[in-house]
PDB file of C-alpha atoms in Angstrom:
ATOM      1  CA  MET A   1     -13.656  16.067 -35.405  1.00  0.00           C
ATOM      2  CA  LYS A   2     -11.587  14.163 -32.843  1.00  0.00           C
ATOM      3  CA  VAL A   3     -13.848  13.057 -29.989  1.00  0.00           C
ATOM      4  CA  LEU A   4     -12.824  11.566 -26.655  1.00  0.00           C
ATOM      5  CA  VAL A   5     -15.481   9.390 -25.031  1.00  0.00           C
ATOM      6  CA  THR A   6     -14.904   8.524 -21.367  1.00  0.00           C
ATOM      7  CA  GLY A   7     -16.655   5.408 -20.133  1.00  0.00           C
ATOM      8  CA  ALA A   8     -16.615   4.486 -23.783  1.00  0.00           C
ATOM      9  CA  PHE A   9     -17.272   0.773 -23.459  1.00  0.00           C
ATOM     10  CA  GLY A  10     -20.206   1.001 -21.087  1.00  0.00           C
ATOM     11  CA  HIS A  11     -23.913   0.768 -21.846  1.00  0.00           C
ATOM     12  CA  VAL A  12     -24.354   4.243 -23.353  1.00  0.00           C
ATOM     13  CA  GLY A  13     -20.769   4.622 -24.527  1.00  0.00           C
ATOM     14  CA  SER A  14     -20.809   1.671 -26.904  1.00  0.00           C
ATOM     15  CA  HIS A  15     -23.848   3.068 -28.720  1.00  0.00           C
ATOM     16  CA  CYS A  16     -22.264   6.524 -28.733  1.00  0.00           C
ATOM     17  CA  ILE A  17     -19.107   5.190 -30.397  1.00  0.00           C
ATOM     18  CA  ALA A  18     -21.127   3.529 -33.163  1.00  0.00           C
ATOM     19  CA  GLU A  19     -23.052   6.729 -33.925  1.00  0.00           C
ATOM     20  CA  LEU A  20     -19.939   8.931 -33.840  1.00  0.00           C
ATOM     21  CA  LEU A  21     -18.223   6.620 -36.328  1.00  0.00           C
ATOM     22  CA  GLN A  22     -21.337   6.608 -38.499  1.00  0.00           C
ATOM     23  CA  GLN A  23     -21.170  10.413 -38.617  1.00  0.00           C
ATOM     24  CA  GLY A  24     -17.509  10.367 -39.624  1.00  0.00           C
ATOM     25  CA  HIS A  25     -15.799  11.422 -36.403  1.00  0.00           C
ATOM     26  CA  GLU A  26     -12.399  10.230 -35.218  1.00  0.00           C
ATOM     27  CA  VAL A  27     -13.021   8.530 -31.873  1.00  0.00           C
ATOM     28  CA  ARG A  28     -10.672   8.028 -28.937  1.00  0.00           C
ATOM     29  CA  CYS A  29     -12.031   5.733 -26.233  1.00  0.00           C
ATOM     30  CA  PHE A  30     -11.068   5.922 -22.566  1.00  0.00           C
ATOM     31  CA  ASP A  31     -12.203   3.270 -20.106  1.00  0.00           C
ATOM     32  CA  VAL A  32     -11.054   0.926 -17.364  1.00  0.00           C
ATOM     33  CA  ARG A  33      -9.634  -2.314 -18.705  1.00  0.00           C
ATOM     34  CA  ARG A  34     -11.573  -5.382 -17.581  1.00  0.00           C
ATOM     35  CA  PRO A  35     -13.094  -8.400 -19.368  1.00  0.00           C
ATOM     36  CA  GLN A  36     -16.436  -6.678 -20.078  1.00  0.00           C
ATOM     37  CA  THR A  37     -14.880  -3.543 -21.553  1.00  0.00           C
ATOM     38  CA  GLU A  38     -12.343  -5.550 -23.545  1.00  0.00           C
ATOM     39  CA  ALA A  39     -15.216  -7.515 -25.105  1.00  0.00           C
ATOM     40  CA  VAL A  40     -16.954  -4.309 -26.189  1.00  0.00           C
ATOM     41  CA  ALA A  41     -13.702  -2.773 -27.421  1.00  0.00           C
ATOM     42  CA  ALA A  42     -13.152  -5.805 -29.640  1.00  0.00           C
ATOM     43  CA  ARG A  43     -16.292  -4.887 -31.585  1.00  0.00           C
ATOM     44  CA  PHE A  44     -14.614  -1.645 -32.669  1.00  0.00           C
ATOM     45  CA  ASN A  45     -11.176  -3.085 -33.314  1.00  0.00           C
ATOM     46  CA  GLY A  46      -9.357  -0.991 -35.893  1.00  0.00           C
ATOM     47  CA  CYS A  47     -12.059   1.698 -35.974  1.00  0.00           C
ATOM     48  CA  VAL A  48     -11.211   3.629 -32.811  1.00  0.00           C
ATOM     49  CA  GLU A  49      -8.195   4.606 -30.740  1.00  0.00           C
ATOM     50  CA  VAL A  50      -8.290   2.922 -27.339  1.00  0.00           C
ATOM     51  CA  ARG A  51      -6.677   4.418 -24.222  1.00  0.00           C
ATOM     52  CA  TRP A  52      -7.079   2.182 -21.177  1.00  0.00           C
ATOM     53  CA  GLY A  53      -7.135   4.051 -17.894  1.00  0.00           C
ATOM     54  CA  ASP A  54      -9.117   5.258 -14.905  1.00  0.00           C
ATOM     55  CA  VAL A  55     -10.644   8.747 -14.587  1.00  0.00           C
ATOM     56  CA  ARG A  56      -9.257   8.808 -11.044  1.00  0.00           C
ATOM     57  CA  ASP A  57      -5.751   8.805 -12.563  1.00  0.00           C
ATOM     58  CA  ALA A  58      -5.045  12.440 -13.490  1.00  0.00           C
ATOM     59  CA  ALA A  59      -2.026  11.582 -15.626  1.00  0.00           C
ATOM     60  CA  ALA A  60      -3.950   9.015 -17.649  1.00  0.00           C
ATOM     61  CA  VAL A  61      -6.765  11.506 -18.156  1.00  0.00           C
ATOM     62  CA  ARG A  62      -4.351  14.212 -19.352  1.00  0.00           C
ATOM     63  CA  ALA A  63      -2.887  11.823 -21.919  1.00  0.00           C
ATOM     64  CA  ALA A  64      -6.345  10.822 -23.132  1.00  0.00           C
ATOM     65  CA  VAL A  65      -7.564  14.424 -23.454  1.00  0.00           C
ATOM     66  CA  ALA A  66      -4.537  15.678 -25.393  1.00  0.00           C
ATOM     67  CA  GLY A  67      -5.320  16.675 -28.957  1.00  0.00           C
ATOM     68  CA  CYS A  68      -9.094  16.162 -28.791  1.00  0.00           C
ATOM     69  CA  ASP A  69     -11.672  18.649 -30.040  1.00  0.00           C
ATOM     70  CA  VAL A  70     -14.581  17.468 -27.890  1.00  0.00           C
ATOM     71  CA  ILE A  71     -14.983  15.329 -24.779  1.00  0.00           C
ATOM     72  CA  ILE A  72     -18.159  13.343 -24.155  1.00  0.00           C
ATOM     73  CA  HIS A  73     -17.825  12.564 -20.463  1.00  0.00           C
ATOM     74  CA  LEU A  74     -19.910   9.485 -19.708  1.00  0.00           C
ATOM     75  CA  ALA A  75     -17.695   7.725 -17.151  1.00  0.00           C
ATOM     76  CA  ALA A  76     -19.616   7.311 -13.896  1.00  0.00           C
ATOM     77  CA  ILE A  77     -20.686   4.834 -11.241  1.00  0.00           C
ATOM     78  CA  ILE A  78     -24.470   4.720 -11.042  1.00  0.00           C
ATOM     79  CA  PRO A  79     -26.997   3.038  -8.721  1.00  0.00           C
ATOM     80  CA  PRO A  80     -27.104   0.487  -7.274  1.00  0.00           C
ATOM     81  CA  LEU A  81     -23.276   0.335  -7.056  1.00  0.00           C
ATOM     82  CA  SER A  82     -23.032   4.022  -6.144  1.00  0.00           C
ATOM     83  CA  ASN A  83     -25.208   3.299  -3.099  1.00  0.00           C
ATOM     84  CA  GLU A  84     -23.256   0.194  -2.168  1.00  0.00           C
ATOM     85  CA  GLN A  85     -19.827   1.859  -2.560  1.00  0.00           C
ATOM     86  CA  PRO A  86     -20.406   5.615  -2.196  1.00  0.00           C
ATOM     87  CA  GLU A  87     -16.758   6.541  -1.618  1.00  0.00           C
ATOM     88  CA  LEU A  88     -15.609   4.726  -4.756  1.00  0.00           C
ATOM     89  CA  ALA A  89     -18.465   6.383  -6.639  1.00  0.00           C
ATOM     90  CA  ARG A  90     -17.453   9.819  -5.335  1.00  0.00           C
ATOM     91  CA  GLN A  91     -13.877   9.294  -6.482  1.00  0.00           C
ATOM     92  CA  VAL A  92     -15.035   8.369  -9.989  1.00  0.00           C
ATOM     93  CA  ASN A  93     -17.991  10.712 -10.346  1.00  0.00           C
ATOM     94  CA  VAL A  94     -16.598  13.826  -8.666  1.00  0.00           C
ATOM     95  CA  ASP A  95     -12.803  13.515  -8.581  1.00  0.00           C
ATOM     96  CA  GLY A  96     -12.793  11.904 -12.028  1.00  0.00           C
ATOM     97  CA  THR A  97     -14.847  14.758 -13.461  1.00  0.00           C
ATOM     98  CA  ARG A  98     -12.468  17.249 -11.866  1.00  0.00           C
ATOM     99  CA  ASN A  99      -9.546  15.462 -13.551  1.00  0.00           C
ATOM    100  CA  VAL A 100     -11.282  15.691 -16.923  1.00  0.00           C
ATOM    101  CA  LEU A 101     -12.006  19.406 -16.478  1.00  0.00           C
ATOM    102  CA  GLU A 102      -8.464  20.223 -15.364  1.00  0.00           C
ATOM    103  CA  ALA A 103      -6.936  18.229 -18.197  1.00  0.00           C
ATOM    104  CA  ALA A 104      -9.158  19.952 -20.740  1.00  0.00           C
ATOM    105  CA  GLN A 105      -8.446  23.445 -19.395  1.00  0.00           C
ATOM    106  CA  ALA A 106      -4.706  22.763 -19.484  1.00  0.00           C
ATOM    107  CA  GLN A 107      -4.733  22.223 -23.273  1.00  0.00           C
ATOM    108  CA  ALA A 108      -3.419  24.971 -25.530  1.00  0.00           C
ATOM    109  CA  THR A 109      -6.732  24.761 -27.358  1.00  0.00           C
ATOM    110  CA  PRO A 110      -9.218  23.453 -24.777  1.00  0.00           C
ATOM    111  CA  PRO A 111     -11.767  20.951 -26.105  1.00  0.00           C
ATOM    112  CA  LYS A 112     -15.488  21.410 -25.680  1.00  0.00           C
ATOM    113  CA  LEU A 113     -17.122  19.263 -23.009  1.00  0.00           C
ATOM    114  CA  LEU A 114     -20.457  17.444 -23.069  1.00  0.00           C
ATOM    115  CA  TYR A 115     -21.240  16.280 -19.536  1.00  0.00           C
ATOM    116  CA  ALA A 116     -23.671  13.427 -18.906  1.00  0.00           C
ATOM    117  CA  SER A 117     -26.036  14.020 -15.981  1.00  0.00           C
ATOM    118  CA  THR A 118     -29.382  12.586 -14.882  1.00  0.00           C
ATOM    119  CA  PHE A 119     -33.071  13.405 -14.484  1.00  0.00           C
ATOM    120  CA  ASP A 120     -32.824  11.880 -11.000  1.00  0.00           C
ATOM    121  CA  LEU A 121     -31.731  15.353  -9.895  1.00  0.00           C
ATOM    122  CA  PHE A 122     -35.344  16.573  -9.860  1.00  0.00           C
ATOM    123  CA  GLY A 123     -35.933  14.501  -6.742  1.00  0.00           C
ATOM    124  CA  HIS A 124     -39.368  13.388  -5.579  1.00  0.00           C
ATOM    125  CA  THR A 125     -41.868  15.011  -7.928  1.00  0.00           C
ATOM    126  CA  ARG A 126     -44.821  12.616  -8.065  1.00  0.00           C
ATOM    127  CA  HIS A 127     -46.958  15.267  -6.316  1.00  0.00           C
ATOM    128  CA  LEU A 128     -46.198  17.805  -9.065  1.00  0.00           C
ATOM    129  CA  PRO A 129     -47.849  17.958 -12.496  1.00  0.00           C
ATOM    130  CA  PRO A 130     -45.490  16.737 -15.237  1.00  0.00           C
ATOM    131  CA  PRO A 131     -43.350  17.347 -17.175  1.00  0.00           C
ATOM    132  CA  ARG A 132     -40.111  18.411 -15.526  1.00  0.00           C
ATOM    133  CA  ARG A 133     -38.309  21.345 -17.144  1.00  0.00           C
ATOM    134  CA  VAL A 134     -34.726  22.580 -17.103  1.00  0.00           C
ATOM    135  CA  THR A 135     -35.825  25.479 -14.898  1.00  0.00           C
ATOM    136  CA  ASP A 136     -37.128  23.165 -12.132  1.00  0.00           C
ATOM    137  CA  PRO A 137     -35.144  22.994  -8.868  1.00  0.00           C
ATOM    138  CA  VAL A 138     -32.829  20.071  -8.180  1.00  0.00           C
ATOM    139  CA  PHE A 139     -32.297  18.006  -5.044  1.00  0.00           C
ATOM    140  CA  ALA A 140     -29.732  15.437  -3.915  1.00  0.00           C
ATOM    141  CA  THR A 141     -31.461  12.268  -2.698  1.00  0.00           C
ATOM    142  CA  ASP A 142     -28.569   9.767  -2.720  1.00  0.00           C
ATOM    143  CA  PRO A 143     -24.803   9.663  -3.334  1.00  0.00           C
ATOM    144  CA  TYR A 144     -25.238   9.544  -7.120  1.00  0.00           C
ATOM    145  CA  THR A 145     -27.346  12.691  -7.284  1.00  0.00           C
ATOM    146  CA  GLU A 146     -24.967  14.439  -4.874  1.00  0.00           C
ATOM    147  CA  HIS A 147     -22.141  13.596  -7.261  1.00  0.00           C
ATOM    148  CA  LYS A 148     -24.012  14.760 -10.347  1.00  0.00           C
ATOM    149  CA  MET A 149     -24.985  18.042  -8.698  1.00  0.00           C
ATOM    150  CA  ALA A 150     -21.326  18.614  -7.870  1.00  0.00           C
ATOM    151  CA  GLY A 151     -20.301  17.651 -11.394  1.00  0.00           C
ATOM    152  CA  GLU A 152     -22.766  20.034 -13.009  1.00  0.00           C
ATOM    153  CA  ALA A 153     -21.539  22.867 -10.778  1.00  0.00           C
ATOM    154  CA  MET A 154     -17.899  22.215 -11.667  1.00  0.00           C
ATOM    155  CA  VAL A 155     -18.698  22.113 -15.373  1.00  0.00           C
ATOM    156  CA  LYS A 156     -20.619  25.399 -15.239  1.00  0.00           C
ATOM    157  CA  ASP A 157     -17.798  27.050 -13.264  1.00  0.00           C
ATOM    158  CA  SER A 158     -15.114  25.891 -15.687  1.00  0.00           C
ATOM    159  CA  ALA A 159     -13.596  28.010 -18.438  1.00  0.00           C
ATOM    160  CA  LEU A 160     -14.593  25.446 -21.046  1.00  0.00           C
ATOM    161  CA  THR A 161     -17.248  25.573 -23.718  1.00  0.00           C
ATOM    162  CA  TRP A 162     -19.691  23.108 -22.191  1.00  0.00           C
ATOM    163  CA  THR A 163     -23.122  21.572 -22.396  1.00  0.00           C
ATOM    164  CA  ILE A 164     -24.929  19.359 -19.883  1.00  0.00           C
ATOM    165  CA  PHE A 165     -27.337  16.600 -20.915  1.00  0.00           C
ATOM    166  CA  ARG A 166     -29.620  15.205 -18.209  1.00  0.00           C
ATOM    167  CA  PHE A 167     -30.572  11.747 -19.448  1.00  0.00           C
ATOM    168  CA  SER A 168     -33.825   9.967 -18.723  1.00  0.00           C
ATOM    169  CA  ASP A 169     -33.712   6.228 -17.947  1.00  0.00           C
ATOM    170  CA  VAL A 170     -31.736   4.306 -20.586  1.00  0.00           C
ATOM    171  CA  PRO A 171     -32.842   0.647 -20.529  1.00  0.00           C
ATOM    172  CA  GLN A 172     -30.347  -1.952 -21.610  1.00  0.00           C
ATOM    173  CA  ILE A 173     -31.399  -3.773 -24.761  1.00  0.00           C
ATOM    174  CA  ALA A 174     -30.449  -7.072 -23.196  1.00  0.00           C
ATOM    175  CA  LEU A 175     -31.759  -9.986 -21.160  1.00  0.00           C
ATOM    176  CA  ARG A 176     -30.765  -9.030 -17.633  1.00  0.00           C
ATOM    177  CA  GLU A 177     -30.788 -10.799 -14.323  1.00  0.00           C
ATOM    178  CA  ALA A 178     -33.257  -9.484 -11.764  1.00  0.00           C
ATOM    179  CA  HIS A 179     -31.906  -7.175  -9.052  1.00  0.00           C
ATOM    180  CA  PRO A 180     -33.481  -6.096  -5.738  1.00  0.00           C
ATOM    181  CA  ILE A 181     -33.428  -2.467  -6.906  1.00  0.00           C
ATOM    182  CA  ALA A 182     -36.342  -3.298  -9.194  1.00  0.00           C
ATOM    183  CA  PHE A 183     -38.611  -3.390  -6.131  1.00  0.00           C
ATOM    184  CA  GLU A 184     -37.445  -0.001  -4.803  1.00  0.00           C
ATOM    185  CA  ILE A 185     -39.570   2.011  -7.243  1.00  0.00           C
ATOM    186  CA  ARG A 186     -43.250   2.528  -6.512  1.00  0.00           C
ATOM    187  CA  LEU A 187     -45.479   1.388  -9.336  1.00  0.00           C
ATOM    188  CA  ASP A 188     -47.214   4.711 -10.029  1.00  0.00           C
ATOM    189  CA  THR A 189     -43.911   6.553 -10.489  1.00  0.00           C
ATOM    190  CA  ARG A 190     -43.707   8.363 -13.818  1.00  0.00           C
ATOM    191  CA  MET A 191     -40.681   7.124 -15.749  1.00  0.00           C
ATOM    192  CA  GLU A 192     -39.373   8.374 -19.071  1.00  0.00           C
ATOM    193  CA  VAL A 193     -37.107   6.087 -21.075  1.00  0.00           C
ATOM    194  CA  ILE A 194     -34.983   6.473 -24.173  1.00  0.00           C
ATOM    195  CA  HIS A 195     -33.515   3.873 -26.491  1.00  0.00           C
ATOM    196  CA  PRO A 196     -29.704   3.935 -26.151  1.00  0.00           C
ATOM    197  CA  ARG A 197     -29.354   4.357 -29.917  1.00  0.00           C
ATOM    198  CA  ASP A 198     -31.535   7.468 -29.784  1.00  0.00           C
ATOM    199  CA  LEU A 199     -29.476   8.842 -26.909  1.00  0.00           C
ATOM    200  CA  ALA A 200     -26.323   8.172 -28.929  1.00  0.00           C
ATOM    201  CA  LEU A 201     -27.844  10.096 -31.832  1.00  0.00           C
ATOM    202  CA  ALA A 202     -28.541  13.064 -29.537  1.00  0.00           C
ATOM    203  CA  LEU A 203     -24.942  13.022 -28.302  1.00  0.00           C
ATOM    204  CA  ALA A 204     -23.469  12.847 -31.788  1.00  0.00           C
ATOM    205  CA  ASN A 205     -25.831  15.429 -33.282  1.00  0.00           C
ATOM    206  CA  ALA A 206     -24.924  17.841 -30.475  1.00  0.00           C
ATOM    207  CA  LEU A 207     -21.385  18.089 -31.818  1.00  0.00           C
ATOM    208  CA  ARG A 208     -22.723  19.740 -34.976  1.00  0.00           C
ATOM    209  CA  CYS A 209     -25.212  22.032 -33.221  1.00  0.00           C
ATOM    210  CA  ASP A 210     -23.864  25.386 -32.062  1.00  0.00           C
ATOM    211  CA  ALA A 211     -27.042  26.133 -30.090  1.00  0.00           C
ATOM    212  CA  VAL A 212     -26.472  23.408 -27.475  1.00  0.00           C
ATOM    213  CA  TRP A 213     -23.335  24.929 -25.942  1.00  0.00           C
ATOM    214  CA  GLY A 214     -23.492  26.832 -22.682  1.00  0.00           C
ATOM    215  CA  LYS A 215     -26.870  25.340 -21.798  1.00  0.00           C
ATOM    216  CA  LEU A 216     -28.428  22.416 -19.953  1.00  0.00           C
ATOM    217  CA  TRP A 217     -30.743  20.045 -21.844  1.00  0.00           C
ATOM    218  CA  LEU A 218     -33.219  17.300 -20.959  1.00  0.00           C
ATOM    219  CA  ILE A 219     -32.797  14.212 -23.116  1.00  0.00           C
ATOM    220  CA  GLY A 220     -35.522  11.556 -23.121  1.00  0.00           C
ATOM    221  CA  GLY A 221     -37.576   9.450 -25.468  1.00  0.00           C
ATOM    222  CA  GLY A 222     -40.495  11.871 -25.647  1.00  0.00           C
ATOM    223  CA  PRO A 223     -44.265  11.288 -25.337  1.00  0.00           C
ATOM    224  CA  THR A 224     -44.162   7.713 -26.692  1.00  0.00           C
ATOM    225  CA  CYS A 225     -41.627   6.773 -24.005  1.00  0.00           C
ATOM    226  CA  GLN A 226     -43.498   7.931 -20.906  1.00  0.00           C
ATOM    227  CA  PRO A 227     -44.978   4.974 -18.972  1.00  0.00           C
ATOM    228  CA  THR A 228     -45.436   4.593 -15.266  1.00  0.00           C
ATOM    229  CA  TYR A 229     -43.005   2.221 -13.647  1.00  0.00           C
ATOM    230  CA  GLY A 230     -45.765  -0.375 -13.330  1.00  0.00           C
ATOM    231  CA  GLU A 231     -46.443  -0.148 -17.062  1.00  0.00           C
ATOM    232  CA  TYR A 232     -42.729  -0.189 -17.809  1.00  0.00           C
ATOM    233  CA  LEU A 233     -41.955  -3.291 -15.800  1.00  0.00           C
ATOM    234  CA  GLY A 234     -45.217  -5.034 -16.635  1.00  0.00           C
ATOM    235  CA  LYS A 235     -44.742  -4.751 -20.396  1.00  0.00           C
ATOM    236  CA  ILE A 236     -41.153  -5.977 -20.265  1.00  0.00           C
ATOM    237  CA  LEU A 237     -41.938  -8.919 -17.962  1.00  0.00           C
ATOM    238  CA  THR A 238     -45.006  -9.856 -19.990  1.00  0.00           C
ATOM    239  CA  ALA A 239     -43.062  -9.701 -23.255  1.00  0.00           C
ATOM    240  CA  MET A 240     -40.526 -12.077 -21.708  1.00  0.00           C
ATOM    241  CA  GLY A 241     -43.270 -14.487 -20.683  1.00  0.00           C
ATOM    242  CA  ILE A 242     -42.926 -13.914 -16.938  1.00  0.00           C
ATOM    243  CA  GLY A 243     -45.856 -11.577 -16.385  1.00  0.00           C
ATOM    244  CA  MET A 244     -46.245  -8.658 -14.004  1.00  0.00           C
ATOM    245  CA  LEU A 245     -45.467  -9.270 -10.351  1.00  0.00           C
ATOM    246  CA  PRO A 246     -47.846  -8.576  -7.435  1.00  0.00           C
ATOM    247  CA  ASP A 247     -48.210  -4.970  -6.285  1.00  0.00           C
ATOM    248  CA  GLU A 248     -47.311  -6.077  -2.750  1.00  0.00           C
ATOM    249  CA  ALA A 249     -43.746  -6.837  -3.886  1.00  0.00           C
ATOM    250  CA  PHE A 250     -42.975  -3.153  -4.430  1.00  0.00           C
ATOM    251  CA  THR A 251     -42.168  -0.238  -2.180  1.00  0.00           C
ATOM    252  CA  THR A 252     -44.615   2.595  -1.560  1.00  0.00           C
ATOM    253  CA  LYS A 253     -41.809   5.106  -0.926  1.00  0.00           C
ATOM    254  CA  GLU A 254     -41.225   7.992  -3.306  1.00  0.00           C
ATOM    255  CA  TYR A 255     -38.766   7.635  -6.181  1.00  0.00           C
ATOM    256  CA  VAL A 256     -36.865  10.153  -8.296  1.00  0.00           C
ATOM    257  CA  THR A 257     -37.948   9.808 -11.928  1.00  0.00           C
ATOM    258  CA  ASP A 258     -40.521  11.719 -13.958  1.00  0.00           C
ATOM    259  CA  TRP A 259     -41.559  12.682 -17.471  1.00  0.00           C
ATOM    260  CA  LEU A 260     -39.524  15.393 -19.175  1.00  0.00           C
ATOM    261  CA  ASP A 261     -40.101  18.374 -21.417  1.00  0.00           C
ATOM    262  CA  THR A 262     -37.833  17.464 -24.333  1.00  0.00           C
ATOM    263  CA  GLU A 263     -39.543  19.581 -26.985  1.00  0.00           C
ATOM    264  CA  GLU A 264     -36.614  21.960 -27.423  1.00  0.00           C
ATOM    265  CA  SER A 265     -33.874  19.299 -27.373  1.00  0.00           C
ATOM    266  CA  GLN A 266     -35.828  17.272 -29.934  1.00  0.00           C
ATOM    267  CA  ARG A 267     -36.302  20.331 -32.152  1.00  0.00           C
ATOM    268  CA  LEU A 268     -32.562  20.963 -32.209  1.00  0.00           C
ATOM    269  CA  LEU A 269     -31.178  17.421 -32.224  1.00  0.00           C
ATOM    270  CA  GLN A 270     -33.875  15.321 -33.956  1.00  0.00           C
ATOM    271  CA  TYR A 271     -33.061  12.158 -32.042  1.00  0.00           C
ATOM    272  CA  GLN A 272     -36.332  10.600 -30.851  1.00  0.00           C
ATOM    273  CA  ARG A 273     -37.140   7.588 -33.018  1.00  0.00           C
ATOM    274  CA  ALA A 274     -38.011   4.547 -30.890  1.00  0.00           C
ATOM    275  CA  SER A 275     -41.158   4.283 -28.747  1.00  0.00           C
ATOM    276  CA  PHE A 276     -41.290   2.409 -25.467  1.00  0.00           C
ATOM    277  CA  ASP A 277     -43.181  -0.383 -27.244  1.00  0.00           C
ATOM    278  CA  ASP A 278     -40.306  -0.600 -29.760  1.00  0.00           C
ATOM    279  CA  ILE A 279     -37.879  -1.031 -26.873  1.00  0.00           C
ATOM    280  CA  VAL A 280     -40.021  -3.788 -25.350  1.00  0.00           C
ATOM    281  CA  LYS A 281     -40.248  -5.649 -28.665  1.00  0.00           C
ATOM    282  CA  GLU A 282     -36.498  -5.437 -29.184  1.00  0.00           C
ATOM    283  CA  ILE A 283     -35.773  -6.829 -25.722  1.00  0.00           C
ATOM    284  CA  ALA A 284     -38.340  -9.619 -26.136  1.00  0.00           C
ATOM    285  CA  ALA A 285     -36.838 -10.603 -29.494  1.00  0.00           C
ATOM    286  CA  LEU A 286     -33.577 -11.432 -27.731  1.00  0.00           C
ATOM    287  CA  LEU A 287     -35.265 -14.485 -26.194  1.00  0.00           C
ATOM    288  CA  GLY A 288     -35.056 -16.206 -29.564  1.00  0.00           C
ATOM    289  CA  TRP A 289     -35.606 -19.958 -29.317  1.00  0.00           C
ATOM    290  CA  ARG A 290     -35.768 -19.689 -25.524  1.00  0.00           C
ATOM    291  CA  LYS A 291     -39.272 -18.236 -25.729  1.00  0.00           C
ATOM    292  CA  TYR A 292     -40.625 -21.744 -26.334  1.00  0.00           C
ATOM    293  CA  PHE A 293     -39.389 -22.857 -22.904  1.00  0.00           C
ATOM    294  CA  VAL A 294     -40.580 -19.794 -20.987  1.00  0.00           C
ATOM    295  CA  PRO A 295     -44.021 -21.257 -20.085  1.00  0.00           C
ATOM    296  CA  LEU A 296     -42.285 -24.180 -18.363  1.00  0.00           C
ATOM    297  CA  ALA A 297     -39.849 -21.954 -16.476  1.00  0.00           C
ATOM    298  CA  ARG A 298     -42.335 -19.191 -15.647  1.00  0.00           C
ATOM    299  CA  PRO A 299     -43.413 -20.373 -12.135  1.00  0.00           C
ATOM    300  CA  PHE A 300     -39.811 -20.935 -11.072  1.00  0.00           C
ATOM    301  CA  ALA A 301     -38.650 -17.618 -12.540  1.00  0.00           C
ATOM    302  CA  ARG A 302     -41.409 -15.694 -10.760  1.00  0.00           C
ATOM    303  CA  ARG A 303     -40.589 -17.294  -7.410  1.00  0.00           C
ATOM    304  CA  ALA A 304     -36.879 -16.575  -7.847  1.00  0.00           C
ATOM    305  CA  ILE A 305     -37.517 -12.941  -8.718  1.00  0.00           C
ATOM    306  CA  LEU A 306     -39.972 -12.411  -5.855  1.00  0.00           C
ATOM    307  CA  LYS A 307     -37.396 -13.726  -3.402  1.00  0.00           C
ATOM    308  CA  LEU A 308     -35.407 -10.564  -4.121  1.00  0.00           C
ATOM    309  CA  SER A 309     -38.197  -8.363  -2.743  1.00  0.00           C
ATOM    310  CA  PRO A 310     -38.151  -7.561   0.995  1.00  0.00           C
ATOM    311  CA  TYR A 311     -41.677  -6.183   0.623  1.00  0.00           C
ATOM    312  CA  TRP A 312     -43.013  -9.469  -0.724  1.00  0.00           C
ATOM    313  CA  LYS A 313     -41.407 -11.293   2.170  1.00  0.00           C
ATOM    314  CA  GLU A 314     -43.072  -8.913   4.635  1.00  0.00           C
ATOM    315  CA  TYR A 315     -46.402  -9.339   2.872  1.00  0.00           C
ATOM    316  CA  GLN A 316     -46.161 -13.120   3.036  1.00  0.00           C
ATOM    317  CA  GLN A 317     -45.291 -12.948   6.718  1.00  0.00           C
ATOM    318  CA  ARG A 318     -48.293 -10.727   7.440  1.00  0.00           C
ATOM    319  CA  ARG A 319     -50.571 -13.118   5.600  1.00  0.00           C
ATOM    320  CA  ALA A 320     -49.189 -16.062   7.556  1.00  0.00           C
TER     321      ALA A 320
END
C-alpha cells in the first residue's frame, strides 16, 4: 500500500514512518524542509520517498497526494506555538487540511484519509467522572482546538473514506528543555499518555482494519498510562534526578486533558504495549553518563526551571 504521511518528520511522524516500513508499506513523506526535518529524513534515506513542501501550498499538496492509496494527515501546529502564532496555526491546521482534502478528492481514485485530532477537544472535564468517550460533547478552548474541530468537520463532510483518531498526550522520548507551559496545567488534572511507538502501531494497524473507516476513535495508552499531571511530571522529574517542584509553582485553572475509553480501539488495533512507567524509564535512560552529575546540578536546575513559572514568582512575592 502506498501511504502519504504529512508532517512525516515530526515527533509522531518519524515513529509512524518506521512502523509503516516495518509492515511493508511504501511510504511517501511530506514535510517542510528545515534542519530538524532534514536530520530526521536522513535516518530513512533510501527507504522512503521524500516530497518537501508546505501543506499551505495547494500545488505541492496535490503533487504529494497523487498516486497514494492512503493519507495519514499528521501535519499541524500544536500548543504552545499555536497559541503564540494563531494565524499561522490556522493556515496550517485548517487551510492545510482543506488542501489535503481537495487534493485527495480530485484524484481519479481518491485515497483514504486518516486524520489526526486530539483529546483536548473534550474541554474542561475534571468535574466529570472519567473516562471520556467518543460520544461526549466537544468544546473549543483555544486556537488549536478550534482548528481541530474545524478539521474534523471538514473530514466528515468530505466524500472520502475517512477515519479520525483523537490522540491522548504523546510524550517525547527525549531530554527536553523546560518550557513555561509546564506550569499551566493544574496538578490534579487527569492525563492519559501513549508511547509514540504505540501510537505509530495504531496508525499502521488501522490501514489493515476495515472496521475503523467512517468512525472516530480515541487513541491512548490505556489504564497503565493514566496518571494525574502531578504524578506524570513528578515521576519524570524524579527519574531525571531533579525531583518534583512545589505545588505553588502551578496554576489552579482548569485544563483540557482526561482519561479515555480506549477499549474498542485497543480491541481492534492491538497497539497498547508500554506503560507510563516504561515511558519514564526510557526517558531517564537517555541521561546516560550525565546521571552521575545530576546531584551536583540539581539545585541550579530546579532554580532555573522555577524561574519559568509566573505562579512561583507570585508565591515568592506574597511570602516576602
